Amino acid sequence: LRTTPELIQQISIGKVAAVSDVQVSDDHKLVVASGEGGDDGGTTIFTRLADGRLQFVGRHRTDSRSGAHTVKLGRVNGRLYAFMMAPPRILVVDITDPANPQRIGSFQPSTQYTHDIFVRDGLLFSADWDDGIGIWDLGGGNLGGTPANPKLISRLKTVNGSAHNIWWLHDQKTGSKNYLFGGGEGPGFY
């Protein structure tokens, strides 16, 4: 562990207005960045080289110039997916072959703006502003959901609305998976 960070590479993800999110795959082999706006809005996929540097391997553009606000990665039944928040929908892209990403579906989790998503263990959590937090089965919730056809398990209405981000804690001491942390956008929320 380095106590002093060292810049080893600076890269561009193409013609985008902003790099809005970065995710590393669970096997640490891929890095995916989301871009908002511009001709290359969507996700850009890089492979990690032995020295830690990144090499471009693929891209998936959204259907609109707004691009992707967030991207989260999740492995379901051995396949790796990128879940992109491309308002008002979540686009589901199979990146198991990162040089050939394939969109397999999309869904709209809320009538509100979905700001953030979190994926783990075949479940997707969506921060849906005043609609609260949605919990979706992608194959881990026993409701017959898949990445191409998620099924809503439940919805948690938040006290002050403005559900902005989510983290699902796996307690390493007890093995418990019972705690979901949500943040609200605004002063003093949650």
PDB file of C-alpha atoms in Angstrom:
ATOM      1  CA  LEU A   1       0.000   0.000   0.000  1.00  0.00           C
ATOM      2  CA  ARG A   2       1.411   3.343  -1.051  1.00  0.00           C
ATOM      3  CA  THR A   3       1.071   6.153   1.424  1.00  0.00           C
ATOM      4  CA  THR A   4       1.903   8.696  -1.283  1.00  0.00           C
ATOM      5  CA  PRO A   5      -0.099   8.298  -4.504  1.00  0.00           C
ATOM      6  CA  GLU A   6       1.824   8.372  -7.765  1.00  0.00           C
ATOM      7  CA  LEU A   7       0.272   9.296 -11.111  1.00  0.00           C
ATOM      8  CA  ILE A   8       1.189   6.560 -13.595  1.00  0.00           C
ATOM      9  CA  GLN A   9      -1.119   7.489 -16.465  1.00  0.00           C
ATOM     10  CA  GLN A  10      -3.624  10.082 -17.568  1.00  0.00           C
ATOM     11  CA  ILE A  11      -6.080   9.048 -20.280  1.00  0.00           C
ATOM     12  CA  SER A  12      -8.989  10.423 -22.260  1.00  0.00           C
ATOM     13  CA  ILE A  13     -12.229   8.546 -22.743  1.00  0.00           C
ATOM     14  CA  GLY A  14     -13.036  10.349 -25.968  1.00  0.00           C
ATOM     15  CA  LYS A  15     -15.385  13.165 -26.876  1.00  0.00           C
ATOM     16  CA  VAL A  16     -17.431  13.633 -23.681  1.00  0.00           C
ATOM     17  CA  ALA A  17     -18.424  16.639 -21.600  1.00  0.00           C
ATOM     18  CA  ALA A  18     -17.522  14.927 -18.307  1.00  0.00           C
ATOM     19  CA  VAL A  19     -16.205  11.657 -16.927  1.00  0.00           C
ATOM     20  CA  SER A  20     -18.924  10.951 -14.396  1.00  0.00           C
ATOM     21  CA  ASP A  21     -18.062   7.552 -12.864  1.00  0.00           C
ATOM     22  CA  VAL A  22     -15.305   4.925 -12.846  1.00  0.00           C
ATOM     23  CA  GLN A  23     -15.637   1.258 -11.859  1.00  0.00           C
ATOM     24  CA  VAL A  24     -13.186  -1.652 -11.597  1.00  0.00           C
ATOM     25  CA  SER A  25     -14.376  -5.199 -12.312  1.00  0.00           C
ATOM     26  CA  ASP A  26     -14.485  -7.734  -9.484  1.00  0.00           C
ATOM     27  CA  ASP A  27     -11.504  -9.587 -10.980  1.00  0.00           C
ATOM     28  CA  HIS A  28      -9.561  -6.279 -11.295  1.00  0.00           C
ATOM     29  CA  LYS A  29      -8.952  -6.874 -15.008  1.00  0.00           C
ATOM     30  CA  LEU A  30     -11.181  -4.134 -16.435  1.00  0.00           C
ATOM     31  CA  VAL A  31     -11.767  -0.459 -15.714  1.00  0.00           C
ATOM     32  CA  VAL A  32     -14.947   1.131 -17.068  1.00  0.00           C
ATOM     33  CA  ALA A  33     -15.614   4.873 -17.177  1.00  0.00           C
ATOM     34  CA  SER A  34     -18.920   6.583 -17.924  1.00  0.00           C
ATOM     35  CA  GLY A  35     -19.062   9.758 -19.943  1.00  0.00           C
ATOM     36  CA  GLU A  36     -21.811  12.357 -20.072  1.00  0.00           C
ATOM     37  CA  GLY A  37     -22.570  14.313 -23.209  1.00  0.00           C
ATOM     38  CA  GLY A  38     -20.655  14.447 -26.464  1.00  0.00           C
ATOM     39  CA  ASP A  39     -20.219  11.990 -29.303  1.00  0.00           C
ATOM     40  CA  ASP A  40     -18.720   9.254 -27.085  1.00  0.00           C
ATOM     41  CA  GLY A  41     -21.214   9.457 -24.200  1.00  0.00           C
ATOM     42  CA  GLY A  42     -21.711   6.056 -22.616  1.00  0.00           C
ATOM     43  CA  THR A  43     -19.065   3.683 -21.297  1.00  0.00           C
ATOM     44  CA  THR A  44     -15.445   3.276 -22.277  1.00  0.00           C
ATOM     45  CA  ILE A  45     -13.775  -0.006 -21.345  1.00  0.00           C
ATOM     46  CA  PHE A  46     -10.083  -0.465 -20.576  1.00  0.00           C
ATOM     47  CA  THR A  47      -8.056  -3.513 -19.692  1.00  0.00           C
ATOM     48  CA  ARG A  48      -5.469  -3.276 -16.918  1.00  0.00           C
ATOM     49  CA  LEU A  49      -1.909  -4.097 -17.983  1.00  0.00           C
ATOM     50  CA  ALA A  50       0.672  -5.757 -15.695  1.00  0.00           C
ATOM     51  CA  ASP A  51       2.210  -2.389 -14.766  1.00  0.00           C
ATOM     52  CA  GLY A  52      -1.201  -0.957 -13.793  1.00  0.00           C
ATOM     53  CA  ARG A  53      -1.623   1.173 -16.893  1.00  0.00           C
ATOM     54  CA  LEU A  54      -4.841   1.054 -18.876  1.00  0.00           C
ATOM     55  CA  GLN A  55      -5.339   0.110 -22.522  1.00  0.00           C
ATOM     56  CA  PHE A  56      -8.511   0.929 -24.483  1.00  0.00           C
ATOM     57  CA  VAL A  57     -10.467  -2.199 -25.380  1.00  0.00           C
ATOM     58  CA  GLY A  58     -14.056  -1.136 -26.196  1.00  0.00           C
ATOM     59  CA  ARG A  59     -16.859   1.406 -26.006  1.00  0.00           C
ATOM     60  CA  HIS A  60     -20.634   1.390 -25.799  1.00  0.00           C
ATOM     61  CA  ARG A  61     -22.409   4.624 -26.690  1.00  0.00           C
ATOM     62  CA  THR A  62     -25.859   5.496 -25.406  1.00  0.00           C
ATOM     63  CA  ASP A  63     -28.731   6.403 -27.702  1.00  0.00           C
ATOM     64  CA  SER A  64     -28.683  10.062 -26.720  1.00  0.00           C
ATOM     65  CA  ARG A  65     -26.151  12.861 -26.465  1.00  0.00           C
ATOM     66  CA  SER A  66     -26.712  12.966 -22.693  1.00  0.00           C
ATOM     67  CA  GLY A  67     -24.503   9.865 -22.323  1.00  0.00           C
ATOM     68  CA  ALA A  68     -24.239   7.936 -19.055  1.00  0.00           C
ATOM     69  CA  HIS A  69     -24.367   9.558 -15.627  1.00  0.00           C
ATOM     70  CA  THR A  70     -23.148   6.508 -13.698  1.00  0.00           C
ATOM     71  CA  VAL A  71     -21.939   3.009 -14.485  1.00  0.00           C
ATOM     72  CA  LYS A  72     -21.835   0.068 -12.088  1.00  0.00           C
ATOM     73  CA  LEU A  73     -20.466  -3.383 -12.830  1.00  0.00           C
ATOM     74  CA  GLY A  74     -21.956  -6.648 -11.683  1.00  0.00           C
ATOM     75  CA  ARG A  75     -21.357 -10.303 -12.414  1.00  0.00           C
ATOM     76  CA  VAL A  76     -24.479 -12.451 -12.738  1.00  0.00           C
ATOM     77  CA  ASN A  77     -24.274 -16.171 -13.548  1.00  0.00           C
ATOM     78  CA  GLY A  78     -20.647 -15.795 -14.617  1.00  0.00           C
ATOM     79  CA  ARG A  79     -21.251 -12.927 -17.063  1.00  0.00           C
ATOM     80  CA  LEU A  80     -20.041  -9.365 -16.484  1.00  0.00           C
ATOM     81  CA  TYR A  81     -22.514  -6.518 -17.025  1.00  0.00           C
ATOM     82  CA  ALA A  82     -22.280  -2.744 -17.068  1.00  0.00           C
ATOM     83  CA  PHE A  83     -25.412  -1.024 -15.744  1.00  0.00           C
ATOM     84  CA  MET A  84     -25.457   2.553 -17.082  1.00  0.00           C
ATOM     85  CA  MET A  85     -27.733   5.288 -15.818  1.00  0.00           C
ATOM     86  CA  ALA A  86     -28.659   7.029 -19.061  1.00  0.00           C
ATOM     87  CA  PRO A  87     -31.617   9.165 -17.954  1.00  0.00           C
ATOM     88  CA  PRO A  88     -34.381   8.177 -17.677  1.00  0.00           C
ATOM     89  CA  ARG A  89     -33.358   4.522 -18.184  1.00  0.00           C
ATOM     90  CA  ILE A  90     -30.782   2.051 -16.951  1.00  0.00           C
ATOM     91  CA  LEU A  91     -29.058   0.427 -19.918  1.00  0.00           C
ATOM     92  CA  VAL A  92     -27.807  -3.130 -19.373  1.00  0.00           C
ATOM     93  CA  VAL A  93     -24.700  -4.012 -21.393  1.00  0.00           C
ATOM     94  CA  ASP A  94     -22.983  -7.409 -21.397  1.00  0.00           C
ATOM     95  CA  ILE A  95     -19.224  -6.715 -21.311  1.00  0.00           C
ATOM     96  CA  THR A  96     -18.088 -10.315 -20.820  1.00  0.00           C
ATOM     97  CA  ASP A  97     -16.302  -9.769 -24.147  1.00  0.00           C
ATOM     98  CA  PRO A  98     -15.103  -6.204 -23.460  1.00  0.00           C
ATOM     99  CA  ALA A  99     -14.049  -5.609 -27.075  1.00  0.00           C
ATOM    100  CA  ASN A 100     -17.612  -6.364 -28.182  1.00  0.00           C
ATOM    101  CA  PRO A 101     -20.061  -4.927 -25.600  1.00  0.00           C
ATOM    102  CA  GLN A 102     -23.670  -5.907 -26.267  1.00  0.00           C
ATOM    103  CA  ARG A 103     -26.736  -4.090 -24.949  1.00  0.00           C
ATOM    104  CA  ILE A 104     -29.161  -6.740 -23.755  1.00  0.00           C
ATOM    105  CA  GLY A 105     -31.888  -4.503 -22.370  1.00  0.00           C
ATOM    106  CA  SER A 106     -32.950  -1.411 -20.509  1.00  0.00           C
ATOM    107  CA  PHE A 107     -35.501  -0.481 -17.893  1.00  0.00           C
ATOM    108  CA  GLN A 108     -36.841   2.604 -16.167  1.00  0.00           C
ATOM    109  CA  PRO A 109     -36.758   2.041 -12.388  1.00  0.00           C
ATOM    110  CA  SER A 110     -38.755   5.126 -11.452  1.00  0.00           C
ATOM    111  CA  THR A 111     -40.795   8.065 -12.655  1.00  0.00           C
ATOM    112  CA  GLN A 112     -38.217  10.176 -10.809  1.00  0.00           C
ATOM    113  CA  TYR A 113     -34.578  10.802 -11.700  1.00  0.00           C
ATOM    114  CA  THR A 114     -32.419   7.787 -10.837  1.00  0.00           C
ATOM    115  CA  HIS A 115     -29.126   9.224  -9.652  1.00  0.00           C
ATOM    116  CA  ASP A 116     -27.122   6.186  -8.618  1.00  0.00           C
ATOM    117  CA  ILE A 117     -27.185   2.406  -8.805  1.00  0.00           C
ATOM    118  CA  PHE A 118     -25.346  -0.320  -6.913  1.00  0.00           C
ATOM    119  CA  VAL A 119     -25.011  -3.947  -8.030  1.00  0.00           C
ATOM    120  CA  ARG A 120     -23.926  -7.013  -6.062  1.00  0.00           C
ATOM    121  CA  ASP A 121     -24.928 -10.669  -5.631  1.00  0.00           C
ATOM    122  CA  GLY A 122     -27.508 -10.580  -8.432  1.00  0.00           C
ATOM    123  CA  LEU A 123     -29.318  -7.561  -6.951  1.00  0.00           C
ATOM    124  CA  LEU A 124     -29.488  -3.984  -8.192  1.00  0.00           C
ATOM    125  CA  PHE A 125     -30.303  -1.043  -5.917  1.00  0.00           C
ATOM    126  CA  SER A 126     -31.521   2.199  -7.514  1.00  0.00           C
ATOM    127  CA  ALA A 127     -31.499   5.640  -5.844  1.00  0.00           C
ATOM    128  CA  ASP A 128     -34.677   7.061  -7.344  1.00  0.00           C
ATOM    129  CA  TRP A 129     -34.867  10.547  -5.857  1.00  0.00           C
ATOM    130  CA  ASP A 130     -38.320  11.120  -4.263  1.00  0.00           C
ATOM    131  CA  ASP A 131     -39.430   7.553  -5.087  1.00  0.00           C
ATOM    132  CA  GLY A 132     -36.778   6.332  -2.619  1.00  0.00           C
ATOM    133  CA  ILE A 133     -34.626   3.248  -3.132  1.00  0.00           C
ATOM    134  CA  GLY A 134     -35.610   0.354  -5.387  1.00  0.00           C
ATOM    135  CA  ILE A 135     -34.303  -3.186  -4.905  1.00  0.00           C
ATOM    136  CA  TRP A 136     -34.280  -5.285  -8.085  1.00  0.00           C
ATOM    137  CA  ASP A 137     -33.745  -8.994  -8.731  1.00  0.00           C
ATOM    138  CA  LEU A 138     -31.205  -9.665 -11.489  1.00  0.00           C
ATOM    139  CA  GLY A 139     -30.939 -13.356 -10.641  1.00  0.00           C
ATOM    140  CA  GLY A 140     -30.044 -13.277  -6.946  1.00  0.00           C
ATOM    141  CA  GLY A 141     -33.467 -12.505  -5.502  1.00  0.00           C
ATOM    142  CA  ASN A 142     -35.418 -15.648  -6.423  1.00  0.00           C
ATOM    143  CA  LEU A 143     -38.134 -13.743  -8.300  1.00  0.00           C
ATOM    144  CA  GLY A 144     -37.060 -14.836 -11.768  1.00  0.00           C
ATOM    145  CA  GLY A 145     -35.304 -11.573 -12.604  1.00  0.00           C
ATOM    146  CA  THR A 146     -32.407 -11.413 -15.032  1.00  0.00           C
ATOM    147  CA  PRO A 147     -30.098  -8.590 -16.125  1.00  0.00           C
ATOM    148  CA  ALA A 148     -32.206  -8.286 -19.288  1.00  0.00           C
ATOM    149  CA  ASN A 149     -35.478  -8.378 -17.324  1.00  0.00           C
ATOM    150  CA  PRO A 150     -35.068  -7.129 -13.716  1.00  0.00           C
ATOM    151  CA  LYS A 151     -37.927  -7.709 -11.267  1.00  0.00           C
ATOM    152  CA  LEU A 152     -38.737  -5.217  -8.510  1.00  0.00           C
ATOM    153  CA  ILE A 153     -38.374  -6.866  -5.086  1.00  0.00           C
ATOM    154  CA  SER A 154     -39.302  -3.868  -2.952  1.00  0.00           C
ATOM    155  CA  ARG A 155     -39.060  -0.113  -2.588  1.00  0.00           C
ATOM    156  CA  LEU A 156     -37.944   1.834   0.459  1.00  0.00           C
ATOM    157  CA  LYS A 157     -39.429   5.322   0.705  1.00  0.00           C
ATOM    158  CA  THR A 158     -36.880   7.661   2.248  1.00  0.00           C
ATOM    159  CA  VAL A 159     -37.905  10.233   4.850  1.00  0.00           C
ATOM    160  CA  ASN A 160     -36.831  13.380   3.027  1.00  0.00           C
ATOM    161  CA  GLY A 161     -36.750  12.079  -0.540  1.00  0.00           C
ATOM    162  CA  SER A 162     -33.791  13.060  -2.723  1.00  0.00           C
ATOM    163  CA  ALA A 163     -32.280   9.518  -2.694  1.00  0.00           C
ATOM    164  CA  HIS A 164     -28.869  10.149  -4.192  1.00  0.00           C
ATOM    165  CA  ASN A 165     -26.498   7.222  -3.593  1.00  0.00           C
ATOM    166  CA  ILE A 166     -26.424   3.714  -2.116  1.00  0.00           C
ATOM    167  CA  TRP A 167     -24.020   1.220  -0.551  1.00  0.00           C
ATOM    168  CA  TRP A 168     -24.892  -2.302   0.611  1.00  0.00           C
ATOM    169  CA  LEU A 169     -22.671  -3.439   3.464  1.00  0.00           C
ATOM    170  CA  HIS A 170     -21.448  -6.997   3.736  1.00  0.00           C
ATOM    171  CA  ASP A 171     -20.273  -7.270   7.363  1.00  0.00           C
ATOM    172  CA  GLN A 172     -17.013  -9.255   7.249  1.00  0.00           C
ATOM    173  CA  LYS A 173     -17.180 -10.134  10.951  1.00  0.00           C
ATOM    174  CA  THR A 174     -20.669 -11.639  10.988  1.00  0.00           C
ATOM    175  CA  GLY A 175     -21.324 -12.323   7.290  1.00  0.00           C
ATOM    176  CA  SER A 176     -24.515 -10.247   7.588  1.00  0.00           C
ATOM    177  CA  LYS A 177     -25.900  -8.580   4.459  1.00  0.00           C
ATOM    178  CA  ASN A 178     -28.641  -6.692   6.293  1.00  0.00           C
ATOM    179  CA  TYR A 179     -27.505  -3.065   6.047  1.00  0.00           C
ATOM    180  CA  LEU A 180     -28.144  -0.690   3.181  1.00  0.00           C
ATOM    181  CA  PHE A 181     -26.800   2.841   3.443  1.00  0.00           C
ATOM    182  CA  GLY A 182     -28.419   5.578   1.399  1.00  0.00           C
ATOM    183  CA  GLY A 183     -27.467   9.195   1.010  1.00  0.00           C
ATOM    184  CA  GLY A 184     -29.793  12.063   0.212  1.00  0.00           C
ATOM    185  CA  GLU A 185     -28.740  15.109  -1.729  1.00  0.00           C
ATOM    186  CA  GLY A 186     -29.071  18.194   0.413  1.00  0.00           C
ATOM    187  CA  PRO A 187     -27.935  19.472   3.787  1.00  0.00           C
ATOM    188  CA  GLY A 188     -28.361  17.089   6.728  1.00  0.00           C
ATOM    189  CA  PHE A 189     -30.079  14.262   4.861  1.00  0.00           C
ATOM    190  CA  TYR A 190     -30.026  10.651   6.151  1.00  0.00           C
TER     191      TYR A 190
END
